[in-house]
Coordinates of C-alpha atoms and ligand atoms in Angstrom, one line a residue:
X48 CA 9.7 25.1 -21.6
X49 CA 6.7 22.8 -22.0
X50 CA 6.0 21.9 -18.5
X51 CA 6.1 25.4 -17.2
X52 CA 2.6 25.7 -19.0
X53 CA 1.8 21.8 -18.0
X54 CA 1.7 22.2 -14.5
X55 CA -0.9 25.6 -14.4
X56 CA -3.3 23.4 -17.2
X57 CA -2.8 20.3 -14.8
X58 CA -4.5 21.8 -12.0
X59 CA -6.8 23.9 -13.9
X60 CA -8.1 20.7 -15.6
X61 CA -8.9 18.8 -12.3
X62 CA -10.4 22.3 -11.0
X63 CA -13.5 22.2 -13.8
X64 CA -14.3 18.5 -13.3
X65 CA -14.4 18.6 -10.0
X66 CA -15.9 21.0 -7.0
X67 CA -13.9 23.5 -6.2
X68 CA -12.3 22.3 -2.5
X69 CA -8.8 23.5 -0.9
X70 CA -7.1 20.1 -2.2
X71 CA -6.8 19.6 -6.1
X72 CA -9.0 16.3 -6.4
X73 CA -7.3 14.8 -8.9
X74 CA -3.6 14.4 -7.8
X75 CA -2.2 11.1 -6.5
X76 CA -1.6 11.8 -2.5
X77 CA 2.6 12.4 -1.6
X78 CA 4.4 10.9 0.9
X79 CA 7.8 12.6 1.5
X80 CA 10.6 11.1 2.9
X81 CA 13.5 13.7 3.9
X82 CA 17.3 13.1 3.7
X83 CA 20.0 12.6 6.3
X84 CA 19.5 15.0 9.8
X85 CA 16.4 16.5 7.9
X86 CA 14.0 14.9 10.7
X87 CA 13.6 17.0 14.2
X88 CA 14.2 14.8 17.4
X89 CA 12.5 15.3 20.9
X90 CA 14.4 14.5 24.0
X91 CA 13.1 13.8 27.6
X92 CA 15.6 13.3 30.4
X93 CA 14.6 11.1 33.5
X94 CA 16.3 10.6 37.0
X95 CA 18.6 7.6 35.0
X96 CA 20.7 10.1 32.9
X97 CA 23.9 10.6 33.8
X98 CA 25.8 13.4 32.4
X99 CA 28.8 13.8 31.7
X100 CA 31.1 14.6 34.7
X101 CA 31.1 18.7 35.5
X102 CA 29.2 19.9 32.8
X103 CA 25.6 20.2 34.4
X104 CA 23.7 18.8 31.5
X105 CA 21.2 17.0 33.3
X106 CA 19.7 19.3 36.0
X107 CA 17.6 22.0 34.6
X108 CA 16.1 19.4 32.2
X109 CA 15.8 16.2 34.4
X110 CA 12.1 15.3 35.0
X111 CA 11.0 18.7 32.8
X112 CA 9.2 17.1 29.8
X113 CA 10.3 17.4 26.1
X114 CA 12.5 19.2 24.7
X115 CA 14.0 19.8 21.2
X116 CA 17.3 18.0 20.7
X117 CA 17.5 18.2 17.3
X118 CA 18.0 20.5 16.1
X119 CA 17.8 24.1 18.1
X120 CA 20.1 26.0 16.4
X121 CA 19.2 29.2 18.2
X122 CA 19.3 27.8 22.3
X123 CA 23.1 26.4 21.1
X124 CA 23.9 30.4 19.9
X125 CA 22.1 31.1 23.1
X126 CA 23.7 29.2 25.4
X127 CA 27.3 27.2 24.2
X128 CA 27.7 25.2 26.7
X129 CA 24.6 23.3 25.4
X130 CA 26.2 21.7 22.9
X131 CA 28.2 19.8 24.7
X132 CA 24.9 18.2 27.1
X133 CA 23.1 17.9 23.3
X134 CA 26.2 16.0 21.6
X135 CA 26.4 13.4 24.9
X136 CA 22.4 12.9 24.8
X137 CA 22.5 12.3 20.9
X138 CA 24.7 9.3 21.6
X139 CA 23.6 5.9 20.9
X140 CA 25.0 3.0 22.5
X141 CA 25.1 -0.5 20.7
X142 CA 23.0 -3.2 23.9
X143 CA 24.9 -6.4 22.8
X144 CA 21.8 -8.2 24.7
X145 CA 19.1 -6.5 22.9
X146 CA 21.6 -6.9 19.9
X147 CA 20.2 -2.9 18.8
X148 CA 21.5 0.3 19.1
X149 CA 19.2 2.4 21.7
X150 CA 19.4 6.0 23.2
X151 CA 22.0 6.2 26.5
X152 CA 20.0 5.4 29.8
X153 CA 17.6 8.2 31.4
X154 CA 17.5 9.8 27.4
X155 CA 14.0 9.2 25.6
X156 CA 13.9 10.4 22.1
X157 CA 10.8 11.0 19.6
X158 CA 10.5 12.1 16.4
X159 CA 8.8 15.4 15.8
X160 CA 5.8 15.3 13.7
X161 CA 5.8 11.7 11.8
X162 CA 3.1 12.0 9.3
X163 CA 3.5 15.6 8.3
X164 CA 6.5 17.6 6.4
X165 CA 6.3 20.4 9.0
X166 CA 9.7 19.2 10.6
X167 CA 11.2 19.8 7.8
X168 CA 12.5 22.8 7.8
X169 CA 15.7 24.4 10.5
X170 CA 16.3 27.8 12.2
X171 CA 20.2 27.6 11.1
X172 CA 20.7 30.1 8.6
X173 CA 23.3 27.9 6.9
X174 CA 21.0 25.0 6.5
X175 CA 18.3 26.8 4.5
X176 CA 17.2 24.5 1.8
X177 CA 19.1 21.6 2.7
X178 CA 16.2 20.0 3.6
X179 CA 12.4 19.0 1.5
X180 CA 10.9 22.6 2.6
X181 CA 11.3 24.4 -0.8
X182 CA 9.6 21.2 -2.4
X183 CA 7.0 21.1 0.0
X184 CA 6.2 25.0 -1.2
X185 CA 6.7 23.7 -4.6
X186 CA 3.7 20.9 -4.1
X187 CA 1.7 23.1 -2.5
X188 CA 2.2 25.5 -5.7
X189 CA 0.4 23.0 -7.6
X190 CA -2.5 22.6 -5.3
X191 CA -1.4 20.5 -2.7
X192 CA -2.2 20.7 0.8
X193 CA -0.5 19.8 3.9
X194 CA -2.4 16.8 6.0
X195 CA -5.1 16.2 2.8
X196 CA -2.4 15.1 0.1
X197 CA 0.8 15.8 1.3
X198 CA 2.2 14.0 4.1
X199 CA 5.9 13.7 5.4
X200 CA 7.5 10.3 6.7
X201 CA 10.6 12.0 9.1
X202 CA 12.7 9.1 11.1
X203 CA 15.5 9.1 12.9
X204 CA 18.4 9.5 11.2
X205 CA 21.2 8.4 13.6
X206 CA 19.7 4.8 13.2
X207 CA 19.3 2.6 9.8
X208 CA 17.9 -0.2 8.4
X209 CA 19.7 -4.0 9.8
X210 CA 20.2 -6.9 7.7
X211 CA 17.0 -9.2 7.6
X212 CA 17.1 -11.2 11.0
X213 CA 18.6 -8.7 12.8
X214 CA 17.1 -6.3 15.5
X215 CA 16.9 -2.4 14.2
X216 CA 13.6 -1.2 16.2
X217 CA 13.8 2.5 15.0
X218 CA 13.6 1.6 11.7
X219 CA 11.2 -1.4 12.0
X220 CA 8.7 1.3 14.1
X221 CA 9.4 3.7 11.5
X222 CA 8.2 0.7 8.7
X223 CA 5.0 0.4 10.7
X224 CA 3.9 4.0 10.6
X225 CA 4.7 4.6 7.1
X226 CA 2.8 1.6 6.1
X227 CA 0.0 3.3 7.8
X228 CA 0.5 6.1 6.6
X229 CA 0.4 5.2 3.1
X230 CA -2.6 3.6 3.6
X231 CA -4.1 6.2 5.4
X232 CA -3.2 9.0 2.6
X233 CA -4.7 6.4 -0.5
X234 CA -7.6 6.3 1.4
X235 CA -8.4 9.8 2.2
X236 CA -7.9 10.3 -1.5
X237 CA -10.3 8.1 -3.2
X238 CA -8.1 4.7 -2.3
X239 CA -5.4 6.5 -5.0
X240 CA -1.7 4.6 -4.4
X241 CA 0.7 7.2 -3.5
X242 CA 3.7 8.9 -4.8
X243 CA 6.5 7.9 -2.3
X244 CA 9.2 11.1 -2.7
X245 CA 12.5 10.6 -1.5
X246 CA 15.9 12.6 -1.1
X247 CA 19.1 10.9 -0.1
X248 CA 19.3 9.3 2.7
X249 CA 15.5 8.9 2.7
X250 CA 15.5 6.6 -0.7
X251 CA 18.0 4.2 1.1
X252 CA 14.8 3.9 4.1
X253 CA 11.8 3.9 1.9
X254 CA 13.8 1.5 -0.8
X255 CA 14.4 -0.9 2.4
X256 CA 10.6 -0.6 3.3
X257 CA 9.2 -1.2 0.3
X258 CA 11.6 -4.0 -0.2
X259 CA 9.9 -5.7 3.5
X260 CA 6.4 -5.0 2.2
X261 CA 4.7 -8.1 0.2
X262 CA 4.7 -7.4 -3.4
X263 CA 0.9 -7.0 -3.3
X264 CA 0.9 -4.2 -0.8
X265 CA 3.7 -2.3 -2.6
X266 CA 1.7 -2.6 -6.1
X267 CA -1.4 -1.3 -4.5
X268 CA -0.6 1.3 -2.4
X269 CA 2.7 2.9 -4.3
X270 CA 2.0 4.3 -7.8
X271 CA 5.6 6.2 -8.2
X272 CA 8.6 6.3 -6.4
X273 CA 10.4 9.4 -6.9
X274 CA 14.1 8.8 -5.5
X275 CA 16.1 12.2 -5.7
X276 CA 20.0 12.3 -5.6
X277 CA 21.2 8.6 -4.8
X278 CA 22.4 5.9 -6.5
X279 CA 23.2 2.6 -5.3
X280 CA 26.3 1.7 -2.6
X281 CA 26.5 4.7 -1.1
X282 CA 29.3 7.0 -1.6
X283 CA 33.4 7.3 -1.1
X284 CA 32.6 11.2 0.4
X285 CA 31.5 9.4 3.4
X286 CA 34.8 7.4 4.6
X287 CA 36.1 10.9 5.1
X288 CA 34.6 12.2 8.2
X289 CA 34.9 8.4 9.4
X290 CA 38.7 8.6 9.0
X291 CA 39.5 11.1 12.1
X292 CA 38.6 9.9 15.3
X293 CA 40.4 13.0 17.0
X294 CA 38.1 15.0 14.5
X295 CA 35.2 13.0 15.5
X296 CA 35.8 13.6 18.8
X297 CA 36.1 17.2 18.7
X298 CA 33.8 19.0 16.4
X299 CA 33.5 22.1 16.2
X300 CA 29.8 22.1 16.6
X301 CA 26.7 19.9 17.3
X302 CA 25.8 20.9 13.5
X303 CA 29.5 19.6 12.7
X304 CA 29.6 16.8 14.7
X305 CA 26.1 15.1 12.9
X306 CA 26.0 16.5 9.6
X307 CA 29.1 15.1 8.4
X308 CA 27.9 11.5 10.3
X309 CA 30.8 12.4 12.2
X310 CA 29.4 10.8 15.5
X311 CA 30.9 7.9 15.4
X312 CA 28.1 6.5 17.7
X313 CA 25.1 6.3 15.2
X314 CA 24.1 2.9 13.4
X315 CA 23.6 4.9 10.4
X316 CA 27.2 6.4 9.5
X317 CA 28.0 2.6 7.9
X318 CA 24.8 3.0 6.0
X319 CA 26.1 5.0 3.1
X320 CA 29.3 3.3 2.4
X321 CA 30.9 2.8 -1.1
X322 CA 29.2 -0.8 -1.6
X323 CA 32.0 -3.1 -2.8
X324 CA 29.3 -4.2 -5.7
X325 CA 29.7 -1.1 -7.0
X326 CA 33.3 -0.4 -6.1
X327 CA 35.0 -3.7 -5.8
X328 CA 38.5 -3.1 -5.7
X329 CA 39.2 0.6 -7.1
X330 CA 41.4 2.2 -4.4
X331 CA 39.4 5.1 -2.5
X332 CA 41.3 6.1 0.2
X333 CA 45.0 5.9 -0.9
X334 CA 48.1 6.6 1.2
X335 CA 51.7 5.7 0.9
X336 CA 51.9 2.6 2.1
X337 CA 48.5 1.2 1.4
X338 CA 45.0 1.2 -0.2
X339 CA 42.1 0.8 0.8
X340 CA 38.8 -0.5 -1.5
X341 CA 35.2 -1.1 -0.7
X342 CA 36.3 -4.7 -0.4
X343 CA 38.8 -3.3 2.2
X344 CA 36.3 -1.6 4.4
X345 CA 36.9 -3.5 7.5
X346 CA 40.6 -3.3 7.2
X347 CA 40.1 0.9 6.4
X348 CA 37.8 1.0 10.0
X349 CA 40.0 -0.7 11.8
X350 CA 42.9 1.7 10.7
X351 CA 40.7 4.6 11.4
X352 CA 40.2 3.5 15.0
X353 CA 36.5 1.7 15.0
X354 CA 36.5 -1.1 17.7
X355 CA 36.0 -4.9 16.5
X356 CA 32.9 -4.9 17.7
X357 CA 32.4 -2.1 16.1
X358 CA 34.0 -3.1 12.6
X359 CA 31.6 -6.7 13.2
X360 CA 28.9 -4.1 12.8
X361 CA 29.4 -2.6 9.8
X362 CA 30.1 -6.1 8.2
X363 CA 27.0 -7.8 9.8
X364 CA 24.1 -4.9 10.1
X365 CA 25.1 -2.5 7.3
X366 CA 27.2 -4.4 4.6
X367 CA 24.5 -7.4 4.1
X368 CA 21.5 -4.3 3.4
X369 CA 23.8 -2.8 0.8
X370 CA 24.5 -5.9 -0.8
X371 CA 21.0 -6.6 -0.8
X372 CA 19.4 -3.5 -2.2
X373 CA 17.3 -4.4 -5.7
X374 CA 14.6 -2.8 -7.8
X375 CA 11.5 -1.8 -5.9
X376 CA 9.3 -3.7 -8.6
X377 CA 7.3 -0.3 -8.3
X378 CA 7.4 2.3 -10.8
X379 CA 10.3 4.3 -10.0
X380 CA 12.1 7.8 -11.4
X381 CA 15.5 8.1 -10.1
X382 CA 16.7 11.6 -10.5
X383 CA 20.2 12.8 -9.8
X384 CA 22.5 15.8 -10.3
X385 CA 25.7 15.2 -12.2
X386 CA 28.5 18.1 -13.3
X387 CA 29.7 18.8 -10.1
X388 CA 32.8 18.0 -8.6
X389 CA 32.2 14.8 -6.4
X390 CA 34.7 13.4 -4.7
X391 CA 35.4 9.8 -5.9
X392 CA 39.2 9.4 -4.1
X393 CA 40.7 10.4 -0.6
X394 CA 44.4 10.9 -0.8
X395 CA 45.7 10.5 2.9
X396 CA 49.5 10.3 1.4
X397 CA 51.3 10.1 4.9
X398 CA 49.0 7.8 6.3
X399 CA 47.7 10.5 8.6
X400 CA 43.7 10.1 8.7
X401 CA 43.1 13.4 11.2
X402 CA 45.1 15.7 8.2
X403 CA 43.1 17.1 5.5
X404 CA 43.2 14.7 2.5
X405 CA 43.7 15.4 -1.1
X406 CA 40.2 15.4 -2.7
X407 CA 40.6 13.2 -6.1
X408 CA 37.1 14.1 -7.6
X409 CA 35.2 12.9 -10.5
X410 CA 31.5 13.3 -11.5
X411 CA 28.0 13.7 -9.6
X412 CA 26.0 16.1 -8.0
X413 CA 29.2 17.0 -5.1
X414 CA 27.7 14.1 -2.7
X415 CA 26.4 11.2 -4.7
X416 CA 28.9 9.6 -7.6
X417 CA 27.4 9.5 -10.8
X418 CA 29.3 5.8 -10.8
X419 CA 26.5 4.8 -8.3
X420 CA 23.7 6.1 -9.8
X421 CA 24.7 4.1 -13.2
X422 CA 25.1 1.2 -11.1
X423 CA 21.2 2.1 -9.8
X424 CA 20.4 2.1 -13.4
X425 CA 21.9 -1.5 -14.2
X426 CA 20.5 -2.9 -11.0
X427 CA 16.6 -2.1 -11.9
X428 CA 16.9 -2.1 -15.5
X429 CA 18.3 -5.6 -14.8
X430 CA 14.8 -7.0 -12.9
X431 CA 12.2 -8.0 -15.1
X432 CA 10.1 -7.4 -12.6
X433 CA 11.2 -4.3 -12.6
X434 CA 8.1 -2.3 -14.4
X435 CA 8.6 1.6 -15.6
X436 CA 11.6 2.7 -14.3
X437 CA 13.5 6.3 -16.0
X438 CA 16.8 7.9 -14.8
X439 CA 17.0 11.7 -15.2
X440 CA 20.1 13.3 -14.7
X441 CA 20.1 17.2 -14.6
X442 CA 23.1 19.0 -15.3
X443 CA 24.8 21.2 -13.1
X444 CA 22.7 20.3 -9.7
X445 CA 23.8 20.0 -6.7
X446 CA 22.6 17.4 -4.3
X447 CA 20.8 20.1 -2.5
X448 CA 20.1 22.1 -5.5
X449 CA 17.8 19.2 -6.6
X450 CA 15.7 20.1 -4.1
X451 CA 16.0 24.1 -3.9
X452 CA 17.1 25.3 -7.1
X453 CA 13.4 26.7 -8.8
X454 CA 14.8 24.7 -12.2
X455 CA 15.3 21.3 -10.5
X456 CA 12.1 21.4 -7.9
X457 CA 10.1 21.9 -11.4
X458 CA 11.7 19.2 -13.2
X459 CA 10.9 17.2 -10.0
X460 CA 6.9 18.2 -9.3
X461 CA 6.9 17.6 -12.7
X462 CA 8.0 14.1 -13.1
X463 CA 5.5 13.4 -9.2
X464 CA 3.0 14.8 -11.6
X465 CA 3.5 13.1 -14.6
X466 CA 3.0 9.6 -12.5
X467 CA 0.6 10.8 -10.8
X468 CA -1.7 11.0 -14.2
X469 CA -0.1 7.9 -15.9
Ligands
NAG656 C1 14.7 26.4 21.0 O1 15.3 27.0 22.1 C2 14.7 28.3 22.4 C3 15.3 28.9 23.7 O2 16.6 28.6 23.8 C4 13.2 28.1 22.7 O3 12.6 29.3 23.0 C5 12.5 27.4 21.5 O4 11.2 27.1 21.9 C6 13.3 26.1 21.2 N1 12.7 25.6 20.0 C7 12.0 24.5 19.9 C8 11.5 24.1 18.6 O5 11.7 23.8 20.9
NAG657 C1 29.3 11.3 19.5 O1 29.8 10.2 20.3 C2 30.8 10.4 21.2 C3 31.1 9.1 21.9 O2 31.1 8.1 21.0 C4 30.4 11.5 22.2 O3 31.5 11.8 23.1 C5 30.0 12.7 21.5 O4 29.5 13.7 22.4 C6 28.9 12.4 20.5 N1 28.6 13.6 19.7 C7 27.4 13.9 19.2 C8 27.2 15.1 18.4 O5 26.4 13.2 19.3
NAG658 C1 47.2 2.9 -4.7 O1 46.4 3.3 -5.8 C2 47.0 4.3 -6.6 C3 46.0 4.8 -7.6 O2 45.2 3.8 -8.2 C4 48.2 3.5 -7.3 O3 48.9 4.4 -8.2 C5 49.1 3.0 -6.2 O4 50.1 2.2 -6.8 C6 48.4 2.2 -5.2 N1 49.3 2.0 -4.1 C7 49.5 0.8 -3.5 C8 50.4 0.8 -2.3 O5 48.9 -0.2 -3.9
NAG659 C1 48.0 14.3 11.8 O1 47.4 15.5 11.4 C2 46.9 16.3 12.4 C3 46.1 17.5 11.8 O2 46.8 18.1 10.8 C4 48.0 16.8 13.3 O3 47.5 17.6 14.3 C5 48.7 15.6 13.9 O4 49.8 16.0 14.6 C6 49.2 14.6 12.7 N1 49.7 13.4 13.3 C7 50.8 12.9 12.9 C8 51.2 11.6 13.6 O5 51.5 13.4 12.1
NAG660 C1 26.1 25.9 -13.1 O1 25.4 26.6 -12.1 C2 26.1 27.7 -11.5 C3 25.3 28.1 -10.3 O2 24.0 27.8 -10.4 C4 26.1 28.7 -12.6 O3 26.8 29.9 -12.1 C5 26.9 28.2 -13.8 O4 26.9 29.1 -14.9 C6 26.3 26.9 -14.3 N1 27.1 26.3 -15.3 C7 26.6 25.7 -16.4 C8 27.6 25.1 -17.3 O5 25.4 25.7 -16.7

């Protein structure tokens, strides 16, 4: 294939017109935003914590310094009864004053490493490659180098971006540093704009910042934005482990309980929900009795057992930034997978949300529905503001295959490289 001989050329190229140094001179600095749970959290417990009744989660930590709460695979198979003290000191609760979600009292979280990609990776077995790390190898493949220009945005993933006017402080801290990042990377490279990379989750965040950002920042500091395997208005996969509260409330692991969003306590579970622009009023979860649509998204909380206040939430914070979402009047490659069974219908037939539902699927890359991604394409192709924008779907790619499988990670530092030299 044609870019399997690019790429070497590429970085020979920039090698004989420039000195030889351990970064390739010529490419456009990276800024990688991970997906969902691919960021690594730090807890600290003080005297205010108060765990949970019996279980001893506070003592040997209280007043001990930092710790990694997200995620330590191997002290959970060392010790079980960890997973418990970790699942109650993830927890956000929702301060009605402060009108935020924040961490429960005596818990102070950070996140691991903002400005680098060397969170990125985990030490559970069965989460190899779910996260950037194989494209981080992949950049560095082609010359890049950690810290010179490469450079990794993390956040914290159990909170998301509010609707404007509205208090989200983990994602408006988050905003801050990137910006400074970005303009820290273009100017240790020669005042280039950046390539802003994105998987999942991540594209919803960096679409949100760019979208705060004043036109003339955007334009000068971004050059590309790559946005890997989502579409627009989330997806109907994600009403599922929202349906059970029993299952919510009993996981079978800490790994369980937030990969799935299936902690019912984060701000960003409602951030991925089939958006009813995209949706409108085909059924998604069906049962005997009743339907429910992305118009119907209150009325399908309620019955799964979310609190008014709670339901409020999801129609004040999360449903106005979904609504919201438009082009990011950057240049912008969307790439997605499609060929894999993705589910685009829960069947819940007896009404019975904690049973296993029948899967109805249809078309994507197993996580995000090609139907959204078409939408993503109407929605910039739409803005004429909108400057270069090109949807690439690859066949037979899994949403984490996009981002491990050797085929797709070179069709993606390809496309970073191509706008990089554009
Ligand atoms: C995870 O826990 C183990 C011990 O249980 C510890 O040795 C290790 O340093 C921890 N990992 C991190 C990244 O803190
Ligand atoms: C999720 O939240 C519930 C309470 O809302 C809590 O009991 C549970 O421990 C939390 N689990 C995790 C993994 O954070
Ligand atoms: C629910 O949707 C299904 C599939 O579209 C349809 O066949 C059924 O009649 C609907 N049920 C109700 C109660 O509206
Ligand atoms: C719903 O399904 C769960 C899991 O299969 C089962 O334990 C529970 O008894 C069911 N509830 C009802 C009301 O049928
Ligand atoms: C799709 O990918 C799987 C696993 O990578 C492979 O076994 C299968 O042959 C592929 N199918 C097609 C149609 O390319």
């Amino acid at each position: 294939m044609a870019f399997k001989r690019l790429l070497p050329l590429v970085a020979l190229l920039s090698l004989l017109v420039a000195p030889p140094s351990s970064a390739v001179p010529s490419l456009q600095p990276v800024v990688l935003v991970p997906g969902n749970t691919c960021s690594q959290l730090e807890a600290r417990l003080t005297d205010e914590y108060e765990p949970p009744p019996a279980s001893g989660c506070g003592v040997p930590r209280q007043g001990r310094g930092w710790f990694r709460l997200w995620e330590n695979f191997t002290a959970l198979q060392e010790d079980s009864f960890l997973f418990r003290c970790y699942a109650d000191q993830l927890r956000l609760v929702y301060d009605p004053r402060a009108g935020d979600y924040r961490n429960v009292p005596g818990v102070k979280t950070r996140v691991v490493a903002f400005g680098t990609t060397r969170s990125f990776g985990s030490d559970d077995p069965a989460r190899k490659n779910v996260c950037m790390e194989g494209l981080v190898e992949a950049l560095e493949r082609v010359g890049y180098r950690e810290g010179e220009n490469l450079f990794g945005a993390p956040y914290d993933f159990r909170h998301a971006p509010a609707a404007p006017g509205l208090a989200s402080r983990a994602f408006s801290d988050w905003s801050s540093s990137l910006r400074l990042l970005v303009e820290r990377a273009s100017q240790r490279n020669g005042n280039k704009p950046v390539v802003l990379v994105t998987h999942s989750l991540g594209g919803l965040f960096a679409t949100v910042f760019l979208d705060r950002t004043p036109l003339r920042w955007r334009r000068r500091y971004v050059k590309h934005l790559v946005m890997l395997c989502l579409g627009v208005g989330g997806s109907p996969l994600n009403m599922w482990p929202l349906a059970s509260k029993a299952l919510a409330s009993n996981p079978a692991s800490l790994q369980a309980a937030v990969l799935t969003y299936g902690n019912r306590s984060f701000a960003s579970m409602f951030s991925l929900l089939p958006s009813p622009r995209v949706y409108g009023r085909t059924p998604l979860v069906i049962t005997r009795d009743r339907n429910y649509s992305a118009d119907d998204m209150p009325e399908f909380l309620a019955a799964a057992g979310f609190s008014g206040d709670e339901v409020a939430r999801y129609r004040t914070r999360a449903l106005p930034v979904t609504l919201s979402l438009r082009a990011p009047l950057v240049p912008m490659t969307a790439m997605n997978g499609v060929g894999v069974p993705t589910v685009d219908q829960l069947v819940f037939w007896d009404g019975n949300f904690s049973g296993k539902p029948q899967l109805v699927n249809g078309d994507g890359d197993g996580q995000i529905n090609l139907e959204t991604v078409l939408a993503l394409q109407r929605l910039v192709e739409a803005d004429p503001d909108q400057p270069y924008f090109k949807s690439i779907l690859i066949p037979n790619t899994t949403h984490k295959g996009m981002i491990s499988d050797q085929s797709a990670l070179k069709r993606v530092v390809s496309e970073i490289l191509i706008g990089a030299s554009s």
